[in-house]
Amino acid sequence: KAGVTQTPRYLIKTRGQQVTLSCSPISGHRSVSWYQQTPGQGLQFLFEYFSETQRNKGNFPGRFSGRQFSNSRSEMNVSTLELGDSALYLCASSLGGSYTFGSGTRLTVV
Amino acid sequence: AQSVAQPEDQVNVAEGNPLTVKCTYSVSGNPYLFWYVQYPNRGLQFLLKYITGDNLVKGSYGFEAEFNKSQTSFHLKKPSALVSDSALYFCAVRSGGATNKLIFGTGTLLAVQP
């Protein structure tokens, strides 16, 4: 079966710009979670969407937002990018206590 | 509050020797526990999980983990390490309530020397 697809794989953006990342979960999975991974902070939870509703949100500023569509695909958006937003962004598709991660999007802010 | 601790930043082991990567957790209620492995510039790859049942969980690539409720530990083990096992390993616990939020440890870098 197809895994979790994240696009794009790599992004380079300039400070102040905004960016949108996409995550397509495994077919039939209605829950999608997003995580930010940095060398200093490790893996931190951003938010979770279930059936198009945000079910939980991590401790990130309002510049970080997300949404989920009726086909369970999810997007996250970061506005007014800062250098500190440079990270690997991972999404996880889950069902019944199983979590499958995508390969991530590497965002570099210059 | 839920938390996961991986006390070792790095574990070094010779190829062919047994390996252990340590994890302790703090969670209210019954824990859902996970181990993931990450290779450079890649996502997280699932190794194994404990939800209920037998305390010894067998996973992918010969890895296993033992759930110890009294010590609140979930150490990852493998009887014979391979050089290809060298990677970053994360322990995680599912947060309680109606959520799929995972709380991760800080990760342990496993280095297997030939």
PDB file of C-alpha atoms in Angstrom:
ATOM      1  CA  LYS A   1       0.000   0.000   0.000  1.00  0.00           C
ATOM      2  CA  ALA A   2       1.123   3.558  -0.598  1.00  0.00           C
ATOM      3  CA  GLY A   3       2.797   5.299   2.304  1.00  0.00           C
ATOM      4  CA  VAL A   4       2.565   8.849   3.540  1.00  0.00           C
ATOM      5  CA  THR A   5       3.530  11.375   0.875  1.00  0.00           C
ATOM      6  CA  GLN A   6       4.950  14.748   1.765  1.00  0.00           C
ATOM      7  CA  THR A   7       5.650  17.431  -0.797  1.00  0.00           C
ATOM      8  CA  PRO A   8       7.878  19.116  -1.539  1.00  0.00           C
ATOM      9  CA  ARG A   9      10.928  17.311  -0.160  1.00  0.00           C
ATOM     10  CA  TYR A  10      13.074  20.415  -0.002  1.00  0.00           C
ATOM     11  CA  LEU A  11      12.285  24.116   0.155  1.00  0.00           C
ATOM     12  CA  ILE A  12      14.393  27.233   0.422  1.00  0.00           C
ATOM     13  CA  LYS A  13      12.576  30.406   1.407  1.00  0.00           C
ATOM     14  CA  THR A  14      13.536  33.922   2.407  1.00  0.00           C
ATOM     15  CA  ARG A  15      12.725  35.481   5.758  1.00  0.00           C
ATOM     16  CA  GLY A  16       9.305  37.085   5.745  1.00  0.00           C
ATOM     17  CA  GLN A  17       7.870  34.814   3.067  1.00  0.00           C
ATOM     18  CA  GLN A  18       5.222  32.210   3.674  1.00  0.00           C
ATOM     19  CA  VAL A  19       5.250  28.523   2.833  1.00  0.00           C
ATOM     20  CA  THR A  20       2.720  25.709   2.426  1.00  0.00           C
ATOM     21  CA  LEU A  21       3.599  22.065   2.954  1.00  0.00           C
ATOM     22  CA  SER A  22       1.435  19.138   1.934  1.00  0.00           C
ATOM     23  CA  CYS A  23       0.823  15.696   3.401  1.00  0.00           C
ATOM     24  CA  SER A  24      -1.201  12.890   1.843  1.00  0.00           C
ATOM     25  CA  PRO A  25      -1.953  10.164   4.406  1.00  0.00           C
ATOM     26  CA  ILE A  26      -2.376   6.469   3.874  1.00  0.00           C
ATOM     27  CA  SER A  27      -5.713   5.689   2.303  1.00  0.00           C
ATOM     28  CA  GLY A  28      -8.368   5.281   4.994  1.00  0.00           C
ATOM     29  CA  HIS A  29      -6.432   7.170   7.675  1.00  0.00           C
ATOM     30  CA  ARG A  30      -8.373  10.175   8.896  1.00  0.00           C
ATOM     31  CA  SER A  31      -5.845  11.474  11.416  1.00  0.00           C
ATOM     32  CA  VAL A  32      -2.858  13.538  10.341  1.00  0.00           C
ATOM     33  CA  SER A  33      -0.354  15.054  12.754  1.00  0.00           C
ATOM     34  CA  TRP A  34       2.519  17.433  12.077  1.00  0.00           C
ATOM     35  CA  TYR A  35       5.881  17.629  13.839  1.00  0.00           C
ATOM     36  CA  GLN A  36       8.832  19.962  13.639  1.00  0.00           C
ATOM     37  CA  GLN A  37      12.306  18.498  14.040  1.00  0.00           C
ATOM     38  CA  THR A  38      15.303  20.686  14.817  1.00  0.00           C
ATOM     39  CA  PRO A  39      18.717  19.840  16.282  1.00  0.00           C
ATOM     40  CA  GLY A  40      18.093  22.043  19.304  1.00  0.00           C
ATOM     41  CA  GLN A  41      14.484  21.247  20.151  1.00  0.00           C
ATOM     42  CA  GLY A  42      14.141  17.720  18.822  1.00  0.00           C
ATOM     43  CA  LEU A  43      10.742  16.500  17.660  1.00  0.00           C
ATOM     44  CA  GLN A  44       7.923  18.816  18.650  1.00  0.00           C
ATOM     45  CA  PHE A  45       4.226  18.370  18.022  1.00  0.00           C
ATOM     46  CA  LEU A  46       2.600  21.078  15.919  1.00  0.00           C
ATOM     47  CA  PHE A  47      -1.014  20.003  15.497  1.00  0.00           C
ATOM     48  CA  GLU A  48      -3.329  17.126  14.718  1.00  0.00           C
ATOM     49  CA  TYR A  49      -6.272  16.994  12.377  1.00  0.00           C
ATOM     50  CA  PHE A  50      -9.016  14.401  12.397  1.00  0.00           C
ATOM     51  CA  SER A  51     -11.889  14.440   9.920  1.00  0.00           C
ATOM     52  CA  GLU A  52     -11.119  18.034   8.907  1.00  0.00           C
ATOM     53  CA  THR A  53     -11.100  19.290  12.517  1.00  0.00           C
ATOM     54  CA  GLN A  54      -8.070  20.380  14.494  1.00  0.00           C
ATOM     55  CA  ARG A  55      -8.084  18.123  17.523  1.00  0.00           C
ATOM     56  CA  ASN A  56      -4.930  19.242  19.274  1.00  0.00           C
ATOM     57  CA  LYS A  57      -2.361  21.991  18.936  1.00  0.00           C
ATOM     58  CA  GLY A  58       1.197  22.289  20.181  1.00  0.00           C
ATOM     59  CA  ASN A  59       2.931  25.299  21.631  1.00  0.00           C
ATOM     60  CA  PHE A  60       3.745  27.189  18.459  1.00  0.00           C
ATOM     61  CA  PRO A  61       2.934  30.771  17.472  1.00  0.00           C
ATOM     62  CA  GLY A  62      -0.079  31.619  15.362  1.00  0.00           C
ATOM     63  CA  ARG A  63       2.161  31.899  12.279  1.00  0.00           C
ATOM     64  CA  PHE A  64       1.875  28.128  12.112  1.00  0.00           C
ATOM     65  CA  SER A  65      -1.485  26.924  10.871  1.00  0.00           C
ATOM     66  CA  GLY A  66      -2.935  23.948   9.143  1.00  0.00           C
ATOM     67  CA  ARG A  67      -6.000  22.411   7.630  1.00  0.00           C
ATOM     68  CA  GLN A  68      -7.337  19.113   6.454  1.00  0.00           C
ATOM     69  CA  PHE A  69      -9.456  18.430   3.417  1.00  0.00           C
ATOM     70  CA  SER A  70     -12.329  16.013   2.948  1.00  0.00           C
ATOM     71  CA  ASN A  71      -9.984  13.471   1.355  1.00  0.00           C
ATOM     72  CA  SER A  72      -7.825  13.624   4.547  1.00  0.00           C
ATOM     73  CA  ARG A  73      -4.938  15.370   2.821  1.00  0.00           C
ATOM     74  CA  SER A  74      -3.479  18.018   5.063  1.00  0.00           C
ATOM     75  CA  GLU A  75      -1.535  21.206   4.560  1.00  0.00           C
ATOM     76  CA  MET A  76       0.411  23.292   6.985  1.00  0.00           C
ATOM     77  CA  ASN A  77       1.260  26.910   6.429  1.00  0.00           C
ATOM     78  CA  VAL A  78       3.921  29.052   8.007  1.00  0.00           C
ATOM     79  CA  SER A  79       3.639  32.786   7.484  1.00  0.00           C
ATOM     80  CA  THR A  80       6.276  35.467   7.988  1.00  0.00           C
ATOM     81  CA  LEU A  81       9.101  32.960   8.027  1.00  0.00           C
ATOM     82  CA  GLU A  82      11.940  33.348  10.510  1.00  0.00           C
ATOM     83  CA  LEU A  83      15.398  31.819  10.411  1.00  0.00           C
ATOM     84  CA  GLY A  84      14.433  29.626  13.352  1.00  0.00           C
ATOM     85  CA  ASP A  85      11.707  27.973  11.300  1.00  0.00           C
ATOM     86  CA  SER A  86      14.384  26.071   9.398  1.00  0.00           C
ATOM     87  CA  ALA A  87      13.643  22.451  10.204  1.00  0.00           C
ATOM     88  CA  LEU A  88      12.503  19.083   8.985  1.00  0.00           C
ATOM     89  CA  TYR A  89       8.702  19.006   9.030  1.00  0.00           C
ATOM     90  CA  LEU A  90       7.216  15.557   9.395  1.00  0.00           C
ATOM     91  CA  CYS A  91       3.656  14.422   9.114  1.00  0.00           C
ATOM     92  CA  ALA A  92       2.217  11.234  10.535  1.00  0.00           C
ATOM     93  CA  SER A  93      -0.831   9.355   9.366  1.00  0.00           C
ATOM     94  CA  SER A  94      -2.501   7.263  12.049  1.00  0.00           C
ATOM     95  CA  LEU A  95      -5.179   4.673  12.503  1.00  0.00           C
ATOM     96  CA  GLY A  96      -5.884   2.354  15.403  1.00  0.00           C
ATOM     97  CA  GLY A  97      -2.742   3.105  17.387  1.00  0.00           C
ATOM     98  CA  SER A  98      -0.391   2.857  14.418  1.00  0.00           C
ATOM     99  CA  TYR A  99       1.554   5.838  13.173  1.00  0.00           C
ATOM    100  CA  THR A 100       3.276   6.070   9.810  1.00  0.00           C
ATOM    101  CA  PHE A 101       5.529   8.992   9.021  1.00  0.00           C
ATOM    102  CA  GLY A 102       6.340  10.574   5.724  1.00  0.00           C
ATOM    103  CA  SER A 103       9.881  11.352   4.576  1.00  0.00           C
ATOM    104  CA  GLY A 104       9.474  14.961   5.595  1.00  0.00           C
ATOM    105  CA  THR A 105       9.941  18.374   4.046  1.00  0.00           C
ATOM    106  CA  ARG A 106      13.274  20.054   4.705  1.00  0.00           C
ATOM    107  CA  LEU A 107      12.640  23.787   4.985  1.00  0.00           C
ATOM    108  CA  THR A 108      15.563  26.181   4.934  1.00  0.00           C
ATOM    109  CA  VAL A 109      14.930  29.845   5.643  1.00  0.00           C
ATOM    110  CA  VAL A 110      17.653  32.239   4.485  1.00  0.00           C
TER     111      VAL A 110
ATOM    112  CA  ALA B   1       2.486  15.723  32.354  1.00  0.00           C
ATOM    113  CA  GLN B   2       3.479  13.076  29.870  1.00  0.00           C
ATOM    114  CA  SER B   3       7.169  12.770  29.113  1.00  0.00           C
ATOM    115  CA  VAL B   4       9.784  10.471  27.679  1.00  0.00           C
ATOM    116  CA  ALA B   5      13.448  10.332  28.634  1.00  0.00           C
ATOM    117  CA  GLN B   6      16.308   8.836  26.673  1.00  0.00           C
ATOM    118  CA  PRO B   7      19.244   9.237  29.036  1.00  0.00           C
ATOM    119  CA  GLU B   8      21.992   8.486  26.532  1.00  0.00           C
ATOM    120  CA  ASP B   9      22.785  10.834  23.665  1.00  0.00           C
ATOM    121  CA  GLN B  10      24.949   8.177  22.058  1.00  0.00           C
ATOM    122  CA  VAL B  11      25.488   4.449  22.403  1.00  0.00           C
ATOM    123  CA  ASN B  12      28.568   2.781  20.948  1.00  0.00           C
ATOM    124  CA  VAL B  13      28.678  -0.944  20.338  1.00  0.00           C
ATOM    125  CA  ALA B  14      30.827  -3.322  18.321  1.00  0.00           C
ATOM    126  CA  GLU B  15      29.267  -5.258  15.469  1.00  0.00           C
ATOM    127  CA  GLY B  16      28.000  -8.617  16.652  1.00  0.00           C
ATOM    128  CA  ASN B  17      27.555  -7.490  20.251  1.00  0.00           C
ATOM    129  CA  PRO B  18      24.156  -6.999  21.879  1.00  0.00           C
ATOM    130  CA  LEU B  19      22.794  -3.473  22.068  1.00  0.00           C
ATOM    131  CA  THR B  20      20.422  -1.666  24.402  1.00  0.00           C
ATOM    132  CA  VAL B  21      18.953   1.797  23.945  1.00  0.00           C
ATOM    133  CA  LYS B  22      17.233   3.057  27.070  1.00  0.00           C
ATOM    134  CA  CYS B  23      13.874   4.772  27.429  1.00  0.00           C
ATOM    135  CA  THR B  24      11.795   5.715  30.459  1.00  0.00           C
ATOM    136  CA  TYR B  25       8.410   7.345  30.402  1.00  0.00           C
ATOM    137  CA  SER B  26       5.919   9.190  32.535  1.00  0.00           C
ATOM    138  CA  VAL B  27       2.261   8.990  31.565  1.00  0.00           C
ATOM    139  CA  SER B  28      -1.076   8.811  33.275  1.00  0.00           C
ATOM    140  CA  GLY B  29      -3.079   5.740  32.472  1.00  0.00           C
ATOM    141  CA  ASN B  30      -1.954   2.892  30.284  1.00  0.00           C
ATOM    142  CA  PRO B  31       0.853   3.896  27.943  1.00  0.00           C
ATOM    143  CA  TYR B  32       1.094   3.384  24.226  1.00  0.00           C
ATOM    144  CA  LEU B  33       4.853   3.167  23.605  1.00  0.00           C
ATOM    145  CA  PHE B  34       6.770   3.262  20.346  1.00  0.00           C
ATOM    146  CA  TRP B  35      10.276   3.025  18.929  1.00  0.00           C
ATOM    147  CA  TYR B  36      11.248   4.688  15.669  1.00  0.00           C
ATOM    148  CA  VAL B  37      14.526   4.850  13.774  1.00  0.00           C
ATOM    149  CA  GLN B  38      15.707   7.715  11.610  1.00  0.00           C
ATOM    150  CA  TYR B  39      18.413   7.608   8.973  1.00  0.00           C
ATOM    151  CA  PRO B  40      20.026  10.871   7.765  1.00  0.00           C
ATOM    152  CA  ASN B  41      17.614  13.188   5.953  1.00  0.00           C
ATOM    153  CA  ARG B  42      14.803  10.683   6.208  1.00  0.00           C
ATOM    154  CA  GLY B  43      11.534  10.421   8.074  1.00  0.00           C
ATOM    155  CA  LEU B  44      10.843   8.183  11.041  1.00  0.00           C
ATOM    156  CA  GLN B  45      10.660   4.465  10.395  1.00  0.00           C
ATOM    157  CA  PHE B  46       8.496   2.366  12.726  1.00  0.00           C
ATOM    158  CA  LEU B  47      10.257  -0.418  14.649  1.00  0.00           C
ATOM    159  CA  LEU B  48       7.770  -1.645  17.229  1.00  0.00           C
ATOM    160  CA  LYS B  49       5.061  -0.658  19.665  1.00  0.00           C
ATOM    161  CA  TYR B  50       3.546  -1.719  22.956  1.00  0.00           C
ATOM    162  CA  ILE B  51      -0.137  -1.180  23.606  1.00  0.00           C
ATOM    163  CA  THR B  52      -1.149  -4.144  25.691  1.00  0.00           C
ATOM    164  CA  GLY B  53      -0.337  -7.820  26.182  1.00  0.00           C
ATOM    165  CA  ASP B  54       3.048  -9.502  26.367  1.00  0.00           C
ATOM    166  CA  ASN B  55       5.718  -7.296  27.935  1.00  0.00           C
ATOM    167  CA  LEU B  56       8.299  -8.430  25.375  1.00  0.00           C
ATOM    168  CA  VAL B  57       7.552  -6.899  22.016  1.00  0.00           C
ATOM    169  CA  LYS B  58       9.265  -8.071  18.850  1.00  0.00           C
ATOM    170  CA  GLY B  59       9.657  -5.679  15.974  1.00  0.00           C
ATOM    171  CA  SER B  60      11.318  -5.101  12.656  1.00  0.00           C
ATOM    172  CA  TYR B  61      14.951  -5.943  11.741  1.00  0.00           C
ATOM    173  CA  GLY B  62      15.490  -8.153  14.795  1.00  0.00           C
ATOM    174  CA  PHE B  63      14.745  -5.458  17.361  1.00  0.00           C
ATOM    175  CA  GLU B  64      12.724  -6.070  20.487  1.00  0.00           C
ATOM    176  CA  ALA B  65      11.714  -4.070  23.529  1.00  0.00           C
ATOM    177  CA  GLU B  66      10.657  -4.930  27.036  1.00  0.00           C
ATOM    178  CA  PHE B  67       7.869  -3.036  28.738  1.00  0.00           C
ATOM    179  CA  ASN B  68       8.488  -2.750  32.486  1.00  0.00           C
ATOM    180  CA  LYS B  69       5.604  -1.093  34.263  1.00  0.00           C
ATOM    181  CA  SER B  70       7.218  -0.930  37.707  1.00  0.00           C
ATOM    182  CA  GLN B  71      10.319   0.785  36.329  1.00  0.00           C
ATOM    183  CA  THR B  72       8.343   2.753  33.712  1.00  0.00           C
ATOM    184  CA  SER B  73      10.855   1.684  31.107  1.00  0.00           C
ATOM    185  CA  PHE B  74      10.712   0.494  27.521  1.00  0.00           C
ATOM    186  CA  HIS B  75      14.287  -0.326  26.512  1.00  0.00           C
ATOM    187  CA  LEU B  76      15.097  -1.271  22.931  1.00  0.00           C
ATOM    188  CA  LYS B  77      17.338  -4.297  22.420  1.00  0.00           C
ATOM    189  CA  LYS B  78      18.937  -6.382  19.725  1.00  0.00           C
ATOM    190  CA  PRO B  79      20.987  -9.545  20.321  1.00  0.00           C
ATOM    191  CA  SER B  80      23.592  -8.857  17.626  1.00  0.00           C
ATOM    192  CA  ALA B  81      24.258  -5.381  16.244  1.00  0.00           C
ATOM    193  CA  LEU B  82      24.942  -4.641  12.589  1.00  0.00           C
ATOM    194  CA  VAL B  83      26.856  -1.691  11.172  1.00  0.00           C
ATOM    195  CA  SER B  84      23.690  -0.858   9.220  1.00  0.00           C
ATOM    196  CA  ASP B  85      21.844  -0.370  12.536  1.00  0.00           C
ATOM    197  CA  SER B  86      23.794   2.872  13.021  1.00  0.00           C
ATOM    198  CA  ALA B  87      21.127   5.592  13.113  1.00  0.00           C
ATOM    199  CA  LEU B  88      19.127   7.857  15.410  1.00  0.00           C
ATOM    200  CA  TYR B  89      16.554   6.100  17.590  1.00  0.00           C
ATOM    201  CA  PHE B  90      13.500   7.721  19.145  1.00  0.00           C
ATOM    202  CA  CYS B  91      11.231   6.466  21.878  1.00  0.00           C
ATOM    203  CA  ALA B  92       7.713   7.933  21.975  1.00  0.00           C
ATOM    204  CA  VAL B  93       4.565   7.750  24.060  1.00  0.00           C
ATOM    205  CA  ARG B  94       1.059   8.610  22.977  1.00  0.00           C
ATOM    206  CA  SER B  95      -0.438  11.414  24.955  1.00  0.00           C
ATOM    207  CA  GLY B  96      -3.608  10.602  26.845  1.00  0.00           C
ATOM    208  CA  GLY B  97      -7.120  11.547  25.845  1.00  0.00           C
ATOM    209  CA  ALA B  98      -8.793  11.752  22.461  1.00  0.00           C
ATOM    210  CA  THR B  99      -5.683  12.642  20.537  1.00  0.00           C
ATOM    211  CA  ASN B 100      -3.020  11.018  18.428  1.00  0.00           C
ATOM    212  CA  LYS B 101      -0.282  13.303  19.716  1.00  0.00           C
ATOM    213  CA  LEU B 102       3.055  11.564  20.241  1.00  0.00           C
ATOM    214  CA  ILE B 103       5.615  12.801  22.748  1.00  0.00           C
ATOM    215  CA  PHE B 104       9.161  11.966  21.754  1.00  0.00           C
ATOM    216  CA  GLY B 105      12.371  11.512  23.644  1.00  0.00           C
ATOM    217  CA  THR B 106      15.434  13.464  22.597  1.00  0.00           C
ATOM    218  CA  GLY B 107      16.821  10.584  20.580  1.00  0.00           C
ATOM    219  CA  THR B 108      19.830   8.301  20.953  1.00  0.00           C
ATOM    220  CA  LEU B 109      22.480   8.020  18.281  1.00  0.00           C
ATOM    221  CA  LEU B 110      23.536   4.415  17.880  1.00  0.00           C
ATOM    222  CA  ALA B 111      27.013   3.891  16.443  1.00  0.00           C
ATOM    223  CA  VAL B 112      27.990   0.345  15.560  1.00  0.00           C
ATOM    224  CA  GLN B 113      31.699  -0.135  14.884  1.00  0.00           C
ATOM    225  CA  PRO B 114      32.843  -2.847  12.457  1.00  0.00           C
TER     226      PRO B 114
END
